[in-house]
Structure formats: structure tokens, C-alpha cells
Short mmCIF file of C-alpha atoms in Angstrom, two decimals:
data_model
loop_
_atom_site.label_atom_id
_atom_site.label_comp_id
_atom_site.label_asym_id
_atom_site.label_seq_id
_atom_site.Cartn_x
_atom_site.Cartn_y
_atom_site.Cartn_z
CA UNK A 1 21.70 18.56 41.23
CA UNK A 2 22.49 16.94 37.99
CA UNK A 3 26.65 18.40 38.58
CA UNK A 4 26.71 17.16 41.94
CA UNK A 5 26.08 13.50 41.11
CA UNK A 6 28.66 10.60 42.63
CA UNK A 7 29.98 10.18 38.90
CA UNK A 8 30.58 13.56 38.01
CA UNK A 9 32.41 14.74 41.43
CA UNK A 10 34.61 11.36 40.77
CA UNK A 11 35.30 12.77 37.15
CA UNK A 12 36.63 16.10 38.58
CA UNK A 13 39.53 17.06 36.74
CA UNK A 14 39.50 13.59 34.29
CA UNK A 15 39.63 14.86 30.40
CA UNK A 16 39.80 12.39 27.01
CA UNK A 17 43.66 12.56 26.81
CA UNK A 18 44.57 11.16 29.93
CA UNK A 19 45.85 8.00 29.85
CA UNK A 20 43.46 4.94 31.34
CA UNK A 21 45.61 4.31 34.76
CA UNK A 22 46.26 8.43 35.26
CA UNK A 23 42.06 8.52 34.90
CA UNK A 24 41.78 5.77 37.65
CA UNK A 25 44.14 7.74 40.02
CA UNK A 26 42.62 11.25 39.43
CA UNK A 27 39.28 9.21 40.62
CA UNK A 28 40.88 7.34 43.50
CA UNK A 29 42.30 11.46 44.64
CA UNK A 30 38.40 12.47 44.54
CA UNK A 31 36.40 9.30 46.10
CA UNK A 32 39.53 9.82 49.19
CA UNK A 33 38.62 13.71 48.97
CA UNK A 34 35.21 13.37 49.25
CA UNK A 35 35.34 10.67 51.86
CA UNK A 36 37.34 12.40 53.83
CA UNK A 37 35.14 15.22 54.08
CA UNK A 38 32.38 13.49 55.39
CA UNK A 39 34.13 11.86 57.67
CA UNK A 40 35.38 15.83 58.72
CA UNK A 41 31.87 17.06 58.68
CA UNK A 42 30.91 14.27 60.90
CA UNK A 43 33.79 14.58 63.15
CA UNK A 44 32.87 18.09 63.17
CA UNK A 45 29.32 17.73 64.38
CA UNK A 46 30.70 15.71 66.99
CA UNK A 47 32.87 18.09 68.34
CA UNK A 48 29.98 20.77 67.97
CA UNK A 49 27.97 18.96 70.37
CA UNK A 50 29.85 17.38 72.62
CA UNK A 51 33.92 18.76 72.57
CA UNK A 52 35.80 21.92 73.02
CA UNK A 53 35.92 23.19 69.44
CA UNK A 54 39.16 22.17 68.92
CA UNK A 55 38.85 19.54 66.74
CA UNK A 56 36.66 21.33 64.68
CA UNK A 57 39.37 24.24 64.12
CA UNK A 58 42.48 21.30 63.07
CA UNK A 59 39.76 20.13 60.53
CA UNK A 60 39.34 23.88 59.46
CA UNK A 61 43.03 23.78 58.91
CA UNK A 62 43.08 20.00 57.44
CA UNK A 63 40.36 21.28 54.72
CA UNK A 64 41.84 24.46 53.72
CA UNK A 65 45.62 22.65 52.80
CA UNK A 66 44.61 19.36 51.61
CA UNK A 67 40.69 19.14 49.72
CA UNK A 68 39.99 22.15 48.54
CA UNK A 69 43.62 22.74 47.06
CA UNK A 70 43.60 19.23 45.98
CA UNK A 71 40.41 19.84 44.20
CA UNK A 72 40.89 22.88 42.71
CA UNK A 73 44.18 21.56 41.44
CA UNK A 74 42.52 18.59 39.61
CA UNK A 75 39.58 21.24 38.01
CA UNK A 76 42.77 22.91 36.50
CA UNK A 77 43.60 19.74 35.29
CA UNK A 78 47.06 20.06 37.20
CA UNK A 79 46.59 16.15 37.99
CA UNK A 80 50.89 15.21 38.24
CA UNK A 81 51.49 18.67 40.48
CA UNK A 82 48.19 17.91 42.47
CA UNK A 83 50.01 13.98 43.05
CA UNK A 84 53.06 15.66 44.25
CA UNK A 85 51.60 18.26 46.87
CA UNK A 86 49.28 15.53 48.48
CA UNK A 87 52.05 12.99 48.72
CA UNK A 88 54.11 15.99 50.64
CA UNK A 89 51.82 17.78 52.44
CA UNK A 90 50.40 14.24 54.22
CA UNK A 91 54.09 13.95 55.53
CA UNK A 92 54.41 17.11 56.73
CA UNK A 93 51.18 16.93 58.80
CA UNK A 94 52.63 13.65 60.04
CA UNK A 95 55.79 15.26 61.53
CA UNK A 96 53.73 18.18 62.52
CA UNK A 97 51.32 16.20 64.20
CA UNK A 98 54.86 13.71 65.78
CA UNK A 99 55.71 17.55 67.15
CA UNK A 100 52.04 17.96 69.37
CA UNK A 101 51.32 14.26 70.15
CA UNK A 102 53.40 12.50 72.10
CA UNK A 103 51.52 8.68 70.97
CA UNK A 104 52.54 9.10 67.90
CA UNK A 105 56.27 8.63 69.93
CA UNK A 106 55.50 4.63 69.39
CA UNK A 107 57.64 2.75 66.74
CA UNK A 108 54.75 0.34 66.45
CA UNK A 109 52.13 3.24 65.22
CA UNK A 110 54.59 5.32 63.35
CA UNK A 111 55.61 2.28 60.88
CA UNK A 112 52.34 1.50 60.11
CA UNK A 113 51.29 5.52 59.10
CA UNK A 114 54.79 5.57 57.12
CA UNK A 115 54.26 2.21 55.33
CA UNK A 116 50.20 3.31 54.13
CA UNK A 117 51.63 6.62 53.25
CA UNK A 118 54.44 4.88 51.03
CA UNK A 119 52.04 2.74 49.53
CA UNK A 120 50.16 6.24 48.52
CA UNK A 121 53.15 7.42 46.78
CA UNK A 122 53.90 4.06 45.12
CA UNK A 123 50.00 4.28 43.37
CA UNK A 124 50.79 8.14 42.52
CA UNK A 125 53.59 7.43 40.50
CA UNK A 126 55.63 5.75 38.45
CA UNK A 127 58.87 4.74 37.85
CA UNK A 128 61.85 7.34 39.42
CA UNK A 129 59.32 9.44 40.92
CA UNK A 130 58.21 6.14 42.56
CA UNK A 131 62.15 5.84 43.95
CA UNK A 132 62.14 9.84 44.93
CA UNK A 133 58.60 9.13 46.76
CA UNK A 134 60.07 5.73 48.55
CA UNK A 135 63.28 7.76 49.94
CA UNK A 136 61.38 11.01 50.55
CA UNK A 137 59.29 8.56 53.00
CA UNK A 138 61.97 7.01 55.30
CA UNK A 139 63.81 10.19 55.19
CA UNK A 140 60.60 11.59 57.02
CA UNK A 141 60.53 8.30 59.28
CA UNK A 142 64.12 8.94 60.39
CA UNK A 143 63.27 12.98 60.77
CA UNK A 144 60.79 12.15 63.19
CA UNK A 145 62.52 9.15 64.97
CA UNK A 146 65.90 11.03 65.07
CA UNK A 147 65.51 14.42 65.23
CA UNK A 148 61.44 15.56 66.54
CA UNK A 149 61.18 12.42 68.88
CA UNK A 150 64.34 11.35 69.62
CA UNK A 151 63.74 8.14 70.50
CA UNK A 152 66.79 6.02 69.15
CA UNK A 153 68.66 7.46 72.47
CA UNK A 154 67.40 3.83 74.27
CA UNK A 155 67.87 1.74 70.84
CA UNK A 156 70.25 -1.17 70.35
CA UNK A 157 71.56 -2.94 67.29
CA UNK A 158 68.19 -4.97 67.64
CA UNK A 159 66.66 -2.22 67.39
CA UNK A 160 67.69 -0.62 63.96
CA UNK A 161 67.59 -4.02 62.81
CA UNK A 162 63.83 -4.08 63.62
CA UNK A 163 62.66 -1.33 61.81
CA UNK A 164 65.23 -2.03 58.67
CA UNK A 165 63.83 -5.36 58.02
CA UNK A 166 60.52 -4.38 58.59
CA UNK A 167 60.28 -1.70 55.97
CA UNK A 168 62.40 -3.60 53.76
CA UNK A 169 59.52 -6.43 53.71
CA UNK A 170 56.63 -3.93 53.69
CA UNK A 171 58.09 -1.83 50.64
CA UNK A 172 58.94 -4.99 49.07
CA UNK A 173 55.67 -6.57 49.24
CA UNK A 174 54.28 -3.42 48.43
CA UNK A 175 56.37 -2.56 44.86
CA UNK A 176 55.64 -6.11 43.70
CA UNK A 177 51.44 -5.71 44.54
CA UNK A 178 51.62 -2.25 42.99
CA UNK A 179 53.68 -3.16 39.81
CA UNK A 180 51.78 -6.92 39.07
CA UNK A 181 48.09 -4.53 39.41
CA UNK A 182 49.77 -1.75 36.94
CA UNK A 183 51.23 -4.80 34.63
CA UNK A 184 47.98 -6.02 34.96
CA UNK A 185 46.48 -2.90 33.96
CA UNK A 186 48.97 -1.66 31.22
CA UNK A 187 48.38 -5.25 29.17
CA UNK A 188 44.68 -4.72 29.66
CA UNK A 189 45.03 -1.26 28.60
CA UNK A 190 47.26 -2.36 25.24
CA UNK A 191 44.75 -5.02 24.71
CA UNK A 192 41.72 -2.62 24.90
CA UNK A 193 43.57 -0.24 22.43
CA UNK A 194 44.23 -3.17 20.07
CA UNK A 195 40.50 -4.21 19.78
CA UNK A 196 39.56 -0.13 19.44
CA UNK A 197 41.79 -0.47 16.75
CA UNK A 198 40.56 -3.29 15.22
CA UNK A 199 36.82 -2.55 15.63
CA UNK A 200 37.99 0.58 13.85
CA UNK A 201 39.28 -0.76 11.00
CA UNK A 202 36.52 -3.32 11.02
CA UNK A 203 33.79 -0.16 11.07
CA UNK A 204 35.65 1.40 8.42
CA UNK A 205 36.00 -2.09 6.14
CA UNK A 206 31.79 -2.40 6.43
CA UNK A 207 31.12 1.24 5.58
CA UNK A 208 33.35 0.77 2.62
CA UNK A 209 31.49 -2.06 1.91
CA UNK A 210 28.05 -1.00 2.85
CA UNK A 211 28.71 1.97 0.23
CA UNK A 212 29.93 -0.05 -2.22
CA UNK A 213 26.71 -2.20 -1.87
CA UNK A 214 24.65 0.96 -2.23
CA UNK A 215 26.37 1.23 -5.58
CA UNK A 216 25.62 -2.65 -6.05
CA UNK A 217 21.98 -2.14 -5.53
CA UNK A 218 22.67 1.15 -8.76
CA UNK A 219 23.82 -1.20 -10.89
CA UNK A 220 21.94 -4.20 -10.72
CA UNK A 221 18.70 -1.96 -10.85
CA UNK A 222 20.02 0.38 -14.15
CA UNK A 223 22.74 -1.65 -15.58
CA UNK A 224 21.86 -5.02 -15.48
CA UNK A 225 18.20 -4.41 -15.69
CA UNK A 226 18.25 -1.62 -18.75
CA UNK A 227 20.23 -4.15 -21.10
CA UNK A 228 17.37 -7.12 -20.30
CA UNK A 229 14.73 -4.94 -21.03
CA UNK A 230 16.26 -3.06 -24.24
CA UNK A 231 17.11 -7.07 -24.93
CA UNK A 232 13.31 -8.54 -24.42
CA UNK A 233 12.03 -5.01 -26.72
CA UNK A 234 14.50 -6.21 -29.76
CA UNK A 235 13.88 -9.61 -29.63
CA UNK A 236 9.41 -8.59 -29.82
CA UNK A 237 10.90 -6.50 -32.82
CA UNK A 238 12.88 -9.31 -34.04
CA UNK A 239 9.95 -11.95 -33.90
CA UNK A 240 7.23 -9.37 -35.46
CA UNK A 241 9.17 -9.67 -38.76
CA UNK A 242 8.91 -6.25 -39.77
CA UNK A 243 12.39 -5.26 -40.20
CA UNK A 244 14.75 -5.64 -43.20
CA UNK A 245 18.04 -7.74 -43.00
CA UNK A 246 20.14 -5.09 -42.57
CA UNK A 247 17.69 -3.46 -39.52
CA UNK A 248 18.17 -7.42 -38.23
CA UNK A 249 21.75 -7.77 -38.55
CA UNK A 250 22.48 -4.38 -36.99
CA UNK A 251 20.13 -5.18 -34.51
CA UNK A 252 21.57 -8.68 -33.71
CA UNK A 253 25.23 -7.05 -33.25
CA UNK A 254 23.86 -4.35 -30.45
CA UNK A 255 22.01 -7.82 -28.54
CA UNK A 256 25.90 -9.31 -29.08
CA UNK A 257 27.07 -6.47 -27.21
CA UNK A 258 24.71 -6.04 -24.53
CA UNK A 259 25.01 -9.60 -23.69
CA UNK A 260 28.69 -9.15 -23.42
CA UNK A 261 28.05 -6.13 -21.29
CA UNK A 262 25.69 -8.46 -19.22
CA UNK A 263 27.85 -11.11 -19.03
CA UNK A 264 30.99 -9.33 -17.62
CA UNK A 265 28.47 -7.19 -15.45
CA UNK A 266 27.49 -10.62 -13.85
CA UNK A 267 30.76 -12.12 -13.29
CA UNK A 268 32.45 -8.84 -11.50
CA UNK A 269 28.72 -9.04 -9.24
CA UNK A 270 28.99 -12.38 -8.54
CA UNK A 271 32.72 -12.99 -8.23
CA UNK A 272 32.74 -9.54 -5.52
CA UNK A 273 30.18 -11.70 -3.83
CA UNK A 274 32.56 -15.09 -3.32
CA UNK A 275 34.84 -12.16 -2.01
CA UNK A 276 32.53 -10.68 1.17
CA UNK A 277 32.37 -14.85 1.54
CA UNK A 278 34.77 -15.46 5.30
CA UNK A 279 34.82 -19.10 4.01
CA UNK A 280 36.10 -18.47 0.15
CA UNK A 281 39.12 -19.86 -0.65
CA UNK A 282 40.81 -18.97 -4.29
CA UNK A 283 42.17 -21.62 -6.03
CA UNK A 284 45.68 -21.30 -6.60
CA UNK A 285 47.35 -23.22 -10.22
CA UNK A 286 50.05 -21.76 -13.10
CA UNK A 287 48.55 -20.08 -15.17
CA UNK A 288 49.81 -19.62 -19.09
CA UNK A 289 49.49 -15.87 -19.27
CA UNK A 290 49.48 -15.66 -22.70
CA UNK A 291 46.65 -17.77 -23.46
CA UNK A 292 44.70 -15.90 -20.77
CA UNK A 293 45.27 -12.65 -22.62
CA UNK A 294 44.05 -14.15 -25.96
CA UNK A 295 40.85 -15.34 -24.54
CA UNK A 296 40.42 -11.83 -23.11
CA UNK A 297 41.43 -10.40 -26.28
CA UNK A 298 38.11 -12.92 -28.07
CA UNK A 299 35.75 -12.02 -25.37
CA UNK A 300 36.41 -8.26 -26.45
CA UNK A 301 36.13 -8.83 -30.08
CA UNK A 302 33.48 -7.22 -31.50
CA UNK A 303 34.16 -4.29 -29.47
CA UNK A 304 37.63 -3.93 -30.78
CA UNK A 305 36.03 -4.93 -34.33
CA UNK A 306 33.61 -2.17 -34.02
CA UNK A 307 36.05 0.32 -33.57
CA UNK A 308 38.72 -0.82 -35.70
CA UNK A 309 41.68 -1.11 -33.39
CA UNK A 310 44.78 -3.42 -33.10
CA UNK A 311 45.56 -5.53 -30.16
CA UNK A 312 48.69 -6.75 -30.06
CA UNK A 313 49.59 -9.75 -27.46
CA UNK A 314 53.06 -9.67 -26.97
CA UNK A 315 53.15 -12.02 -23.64
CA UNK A 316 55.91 -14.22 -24.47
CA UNK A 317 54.39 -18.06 -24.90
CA UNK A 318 56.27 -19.63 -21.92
CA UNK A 319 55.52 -16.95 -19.60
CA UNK A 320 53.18 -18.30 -16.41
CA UNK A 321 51.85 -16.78 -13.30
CA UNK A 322 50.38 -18.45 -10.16
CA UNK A 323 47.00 -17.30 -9.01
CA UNK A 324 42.95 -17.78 -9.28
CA UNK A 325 42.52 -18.51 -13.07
CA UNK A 326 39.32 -16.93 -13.33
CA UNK A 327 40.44 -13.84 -11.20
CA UNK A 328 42.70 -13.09 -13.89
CA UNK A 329 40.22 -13.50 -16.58
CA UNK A 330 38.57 -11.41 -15.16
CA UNK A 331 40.86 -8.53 -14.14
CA UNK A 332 42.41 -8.39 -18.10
CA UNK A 333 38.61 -8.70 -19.18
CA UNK A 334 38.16 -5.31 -17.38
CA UNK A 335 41.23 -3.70 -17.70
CA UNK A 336 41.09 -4.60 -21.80
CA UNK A 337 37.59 -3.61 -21.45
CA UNK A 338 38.25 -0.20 -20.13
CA UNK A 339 41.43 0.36 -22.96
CA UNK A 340 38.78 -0.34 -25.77
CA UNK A 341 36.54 2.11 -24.49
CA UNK A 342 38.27 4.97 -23.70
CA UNK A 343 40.66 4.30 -26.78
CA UNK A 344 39.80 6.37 -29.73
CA UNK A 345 38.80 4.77 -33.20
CA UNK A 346 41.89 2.68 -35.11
CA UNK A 347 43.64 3.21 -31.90
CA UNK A 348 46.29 0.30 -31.06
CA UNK A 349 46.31 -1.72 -27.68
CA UNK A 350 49.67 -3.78 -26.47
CA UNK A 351 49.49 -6.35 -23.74
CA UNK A 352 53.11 -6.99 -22.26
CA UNK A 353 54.62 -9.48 -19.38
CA UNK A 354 57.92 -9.35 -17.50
CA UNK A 355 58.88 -11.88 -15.50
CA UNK A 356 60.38 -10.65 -12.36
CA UNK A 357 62.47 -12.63 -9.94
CA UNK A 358 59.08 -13.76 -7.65
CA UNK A 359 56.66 -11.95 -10.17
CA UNK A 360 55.16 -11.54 -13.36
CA UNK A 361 54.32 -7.72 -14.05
CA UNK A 362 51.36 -7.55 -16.88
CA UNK A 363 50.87 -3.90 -18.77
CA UNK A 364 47.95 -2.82 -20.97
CA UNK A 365 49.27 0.37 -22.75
CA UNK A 366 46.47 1.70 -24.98
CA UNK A 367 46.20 5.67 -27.07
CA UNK A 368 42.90 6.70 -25.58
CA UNK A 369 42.05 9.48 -23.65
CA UNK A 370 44.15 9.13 -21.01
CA UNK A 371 43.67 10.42 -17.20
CA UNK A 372 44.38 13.09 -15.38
CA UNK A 373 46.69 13.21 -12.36
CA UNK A 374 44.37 13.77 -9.48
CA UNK A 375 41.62 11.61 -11.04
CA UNK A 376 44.43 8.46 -11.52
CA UNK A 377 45.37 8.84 -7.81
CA UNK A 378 41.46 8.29 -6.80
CA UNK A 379 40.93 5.47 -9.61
CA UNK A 380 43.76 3.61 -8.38
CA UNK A 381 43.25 4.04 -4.52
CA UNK A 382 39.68 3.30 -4.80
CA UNK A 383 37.92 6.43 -4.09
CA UNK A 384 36.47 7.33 -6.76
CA UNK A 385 34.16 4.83 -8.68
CA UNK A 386 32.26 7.10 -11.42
CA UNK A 387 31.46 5.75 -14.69
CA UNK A 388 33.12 7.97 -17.59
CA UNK A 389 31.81 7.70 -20.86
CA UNK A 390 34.14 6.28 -23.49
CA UNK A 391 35.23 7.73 -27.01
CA UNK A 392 32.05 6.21 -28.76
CA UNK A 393 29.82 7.45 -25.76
CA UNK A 394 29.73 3.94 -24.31
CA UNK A 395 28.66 3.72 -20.89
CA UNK A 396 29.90 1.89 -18.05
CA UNK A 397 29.07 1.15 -14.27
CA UNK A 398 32.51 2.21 -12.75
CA UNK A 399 32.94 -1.33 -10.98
CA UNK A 400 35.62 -2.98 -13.64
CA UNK A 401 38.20 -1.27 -11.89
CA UNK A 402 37.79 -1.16 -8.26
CA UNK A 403 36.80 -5.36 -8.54
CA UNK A 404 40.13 -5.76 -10.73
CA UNK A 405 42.55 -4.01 -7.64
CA UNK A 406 40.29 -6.06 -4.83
CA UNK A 407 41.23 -9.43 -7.44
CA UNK A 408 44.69 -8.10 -7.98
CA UNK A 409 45.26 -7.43 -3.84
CA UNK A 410 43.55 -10.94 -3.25
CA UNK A 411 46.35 -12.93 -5.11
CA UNK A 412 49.16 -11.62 -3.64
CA UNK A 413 49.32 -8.49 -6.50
CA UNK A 414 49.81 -4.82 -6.70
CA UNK A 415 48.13 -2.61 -9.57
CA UNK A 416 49.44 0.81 -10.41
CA UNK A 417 49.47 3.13 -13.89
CA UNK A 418 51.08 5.98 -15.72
CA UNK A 419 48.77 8.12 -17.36
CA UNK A 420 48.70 11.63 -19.45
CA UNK A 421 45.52 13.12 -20.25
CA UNK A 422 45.23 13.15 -24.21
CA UNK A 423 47.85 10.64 -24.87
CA UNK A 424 46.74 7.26 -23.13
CA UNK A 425 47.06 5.19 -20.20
CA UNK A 426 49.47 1.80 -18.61
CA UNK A 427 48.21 -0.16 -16.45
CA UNK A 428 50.06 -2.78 -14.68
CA UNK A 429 49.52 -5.01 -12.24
CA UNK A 430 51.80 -8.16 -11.06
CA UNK A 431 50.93 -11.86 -10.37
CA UNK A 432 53.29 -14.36 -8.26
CA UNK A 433 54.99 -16.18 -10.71
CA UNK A 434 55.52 -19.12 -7.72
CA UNK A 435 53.03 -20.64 -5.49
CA UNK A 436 51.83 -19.03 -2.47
#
């Protein structure tokens, strides 16, 4: 019983790539099928009981041309031919029924069938078979009027004039309620696709982020919370006096680099965090990029000390960008960060600008290990967030660069790099060098 429920005989023949108003007129076909067979199966009983059997044998006839081809048409899914044939075959059974009845001989009652049948056609379809179904109609009207009926022999001018201005009204007033209900329907139909589309994008933006918190949760719980407790272990070494000065200094210099480590951890957590804020606001002001790059250049001093590289800042002094100040502390903190750790030992590092005519484009070239092609493509799109060990076996948390490209994108910036696997890496990325 469960197929022959009210919703699933209205859905005969409806599949997921029909448009929204073709759907609403392949159900308006099968609630007028099925209502039109009851109203033959009680007409039927009727004439069981109480007529000649007549009746019963036109409805015989009415079934066999009109529902069951109309609904084995729509199973098919042959919805546009299925239109058609109903739209024709009603007008034929009008002028075959004009041939056996001689009521249907009055003007009055023959308008009015023509006219409902019109509006039919005008629902169907659209645009120029909307026209062919409109003319198809009064050339039927004038078939029967002319030719079947012959009833214009007693017309005068009034006459004609009549029946012109009458369906000229009725298909007016028709085309404009048809086309204001399918305007209607079209703008609620683009709307509806434009919110899909935007709850879309919105599911896909809090997936993104709901992963990305996932990896949040990682971090905070190994990398944040490993380098506090290796911290609070030293420092119960440190205060039990048992080590020589050389066991202290060494150990003093790894506590200077975790809390580095710590630090920058907690700035890329906390500054992704103003991000997912709807009410943030970044604050715009010139920035000297040169003196930007040097403080990067001190934060990461020990590491490059350690390892016995050159850095080389060759940002020209005037050069200036507009953006979020500590944004782009932050982005050269990580990308510099990233070049000193996958650059081998007395490697060199070189930190460029070019001003642009509305940009400043900023390059860290370093001699490290470089990247592969596939593997840059997923780094730079965002896909692929894996910590790599550097040259020394440092470890990361793979956050330095996806937070950089979601700074970068949120000050009006692009970032992008050349790479060769063996032989180093570029980055660039651009800042406005006007305010926006």
C-alpha cells in the first residue's frame, strides 16, 4: 500500500533533474489524472445502476486515450511529449464530441471549453510552444464554428466582433496571470538555488573549519603541552643544582627555543581565533617592510645562530606596505621560520620586496630541501597540513603555513612559490602598498 500513497502517485514520472516548475506540472498532469478517474468510476457506477451503459462505454474510450497513456507516458519519463498529446487529444475530443452533440452548437458554451482548454496549454508550456498552443486553439474554435457546426451562416459583423474581443480579453488576461505566477516562480526558484548555494559553501567553510579545529585540539594537546612540560622538568633540574655550567647553559638555550616555539605556537592559535571572530576587524596602517623583516629576522635568531646560516634583508629602507601590522609579523615569522628549518646547515636565506604599481610582492628564497611538485600544489592550496621534519630533525605542527595564506588572503594578498626538490624553495606573497 506503501506505492499507492497520494504522494507517490503525484510523483509519477517526477525525477531529480527536472527543473522545479516542470516538477509542479508533471504533478498538476497526475492530481487531474487521478481526479478524473474517480470522477469516471463514479460516473460509471451511476450509469451501472441507473442508465443504458452508454456512458460507461465513452468513459471506456475516455480512459484508454487520455489516463492510462498519459500515465504511462510520465513513468517513461516522456513528461514534454506526454504535455503535447494531452493538450491535442482534449481538442480533438472537443470537435468529436461538437460532431454528436448538438448543445455544444452554443457560442456561449463553446468559448468557455476553448478559453479553459487554452489556459491548459498556456501552464504546459512555455514560450513559442505557448504561441503554437494559443493558435492551435482558435484554429480548433473556428474548425468547429465554421466547418462541423456551421453556425456563422446567421452571423453579422457583431457577431465576429463578439467572439474576437472576447478571446482577445480572455487570452490576454490569461498570458499575463500565467507569466506574473511563472515570474513569480522562476525568481523564487533562482532565489532558492542561490541560498542552496550558499548553505553549500557555508557547509563546506565549517567542515573546513571543524577539521582544522580537530587539528587545533592536536596541537594544543602535543605541541603546546609537550614544550611546558619538557620546560617545568628542566627548570626541577635547573633548581636541584646538580648540573655543571656547561649542562646549564646548554640546557638554558633548548628552554630559549622552546619558548620561542611556544610563543609563535600561541600567536598563530590565538590570532586564527580573532579570525573565526564575525565581528574582527584588522587594523589597517603603512607598514615599513623592512623593519618588519628585521624584527622577524631577531625573533629567529638563535635558530639561524644554531645552524650557522646567513640572512640577508635586502628590502629596500623606503619600501612600505598597507595591512594588519601584526598579521605580517606574523606571516614572515612563519614563512622565515619554515626557511630555517628546512634549510640545511650554513645555508643562506634572502628576503626581497618589489614594489608593484598597487602592491608590494615580498620573497623568502632559502637552499633547503626544497618541495616537490605535487606536495607544493597541496601546501599552497591548503590541503595538506602535515608537519615535515626539518634538516636538524626539528619538528613542527604544520599550521605556520596554512595561518600565513588565511593572513595573506585576509589583507587583500595572494601567496604562491617556486620550488625544486633538493635545491630550495621562494615564497612570495604580496601586500597592498595603498590603503584599502
Amino acid at each position: 500500500m506503501k506505492n499507492l500513497s497520494w504522494e507517490n502517485l503525484c510523483s509519477t514520472g517526477i525525477h531529480p533533474n527536472l527543473s522545479p516548475l516542470d516538477e509542479q506540472r508533471i504533478r498538476l498532469c497526475n492530481v487531474l489524472n487521478i481526479c478524473c478517474l474517480v470522477l469516471q468510476l463514479i460516473l460509471s457506477l451511476m450509469d451501472f445502476f441507473w442508465g443504458d451503459g452508454a456512458i460507461m462505454v465513452i468513459l471506456m474510450v475516455v480512459f484508454a486515450i487520455i489516463n492510462l497513456p498519459l500515465y504511462l507516458m510520465l513513468k517513461a519519463y516522456h513528461y514534454r511529449v506526454c504535455f503535447i498529446y494531452i493538450f491535442v487529444v482534449t481538442h480533438v475530443i472537443l470537435m468529436a464530441v461538437a460532431v454528436f452533440n448538438q448543445n455544444l452548437g452554443k457560442i456561449d458554451d463553446l468559448q468557455i471549453v476553448v478559453v479553459g482548454l487554452s489556459a491548459m496549454g498556456m501552464v504546459l508550456f512555455d514560450r513559442y510552444l505557448q504561441v503554437a498552443a494559443i493558435v492551435f486553439n482558435v484554429t480548433v474554435y473556428w474548425v468547429i464554428v465554421l466547418i462541423i457546426k456551421d453556425v456563422s451562416r446567421d452571423w453579422t459583423y457583431g457577431n465576429y466582433y463578439s467572439v474576437i474581443v472576447n478571446f482577445t480579453v480572455c487570452y490576454f488576461f490569461i498570458c499575463v496571470c500565467v507569466y506574473f505566477n511563472k515570474s513569480n516562480f522562476r525568481q523564487f526558484q533562482a532565489l532558492l538555488i542561490r541560498r542552496n548555494e550558499q548553505l553549500s559553501q557555508q557547509t563546506a567553510d565549517l567542515q573546513e573549519i571543524n577539521q582544522y579545529k580537530d587539528q587545533l585540539f592536536a596541537v594544543i594537546s602535543h605541541d603546546l603541552r609537550s614544550p611546558l612540560y619538557h620546560l617545568q622538568s628542566t627548570i626541577r633540574r635547573l633548581n636541584e643544582g646538580h648540573l655543571s655550567v656547561d649542562q646549564s647553559k646548554q640546557i638554558i638555550n633548548e628552554i630559549d627555543f622552546k619558548t620561542k616555539d611556544v610563543s609563535l605556537l600561541l600567536s598563530n592559535l590565538l590570532n586564527w581565533a580573532n579570525l573565526q571572530l564575525s565581528g574582527y576587524k584588522s587594523v589597517i596602517v603603512e607598514i615599513p617592510i623592512r623593519e618588519v623583516v628585521e624584527e622577524a629576522i631577531l625573533f629567529q635568531k638563535e635558530e639561524i645562530n644554531a645552524k650557522q646560516m646567513q640572512v640577508l634583508n635586502q628590502v629596500p629602507a623606503i619600501t612600505i606596505g598597507w595591512g594588519d601590522e601584526n598579521h605580517l609579523q606574523l606571516i614572515l615569522r612563519n614563512l622565515l621560520s619554515n626557511a630555517v628549518k628546512f634549510s640545511f646547515p650554513a645555508g643562506r636565506i634572502i628576503i626581497e620586496a618589489e614594489e608593484k604599481s598597487d602592491k608590494t610582492v615580498i620573497s623568502i628564497q632559502d637552499t633547503g630541501m626544497g618541495i616537490g611538485p605535487e606536495a607544493l600544489e597541496m601546501v599552497l592550496m591548503g590541503a595538506s597540513r602535515l608537519s615535515t621534519l626539518g634538516t636538524n630533525g626539528e619538528k613542527g605542527n604544520g599550521m605556520g603555513l596554512w595561518i600565513s595564506r588565511e593572513f595573506i588572503r585576509k589583507n587583500g594578498g595572494e601567496l604562491w612559490a617556486t620550488s625544486r626538490a633538493g635545491e630550495g624553495s621562494t615564497f612570495y606573497f604580496t601586500v597592498p602598498n595603498r590603503k584599502f
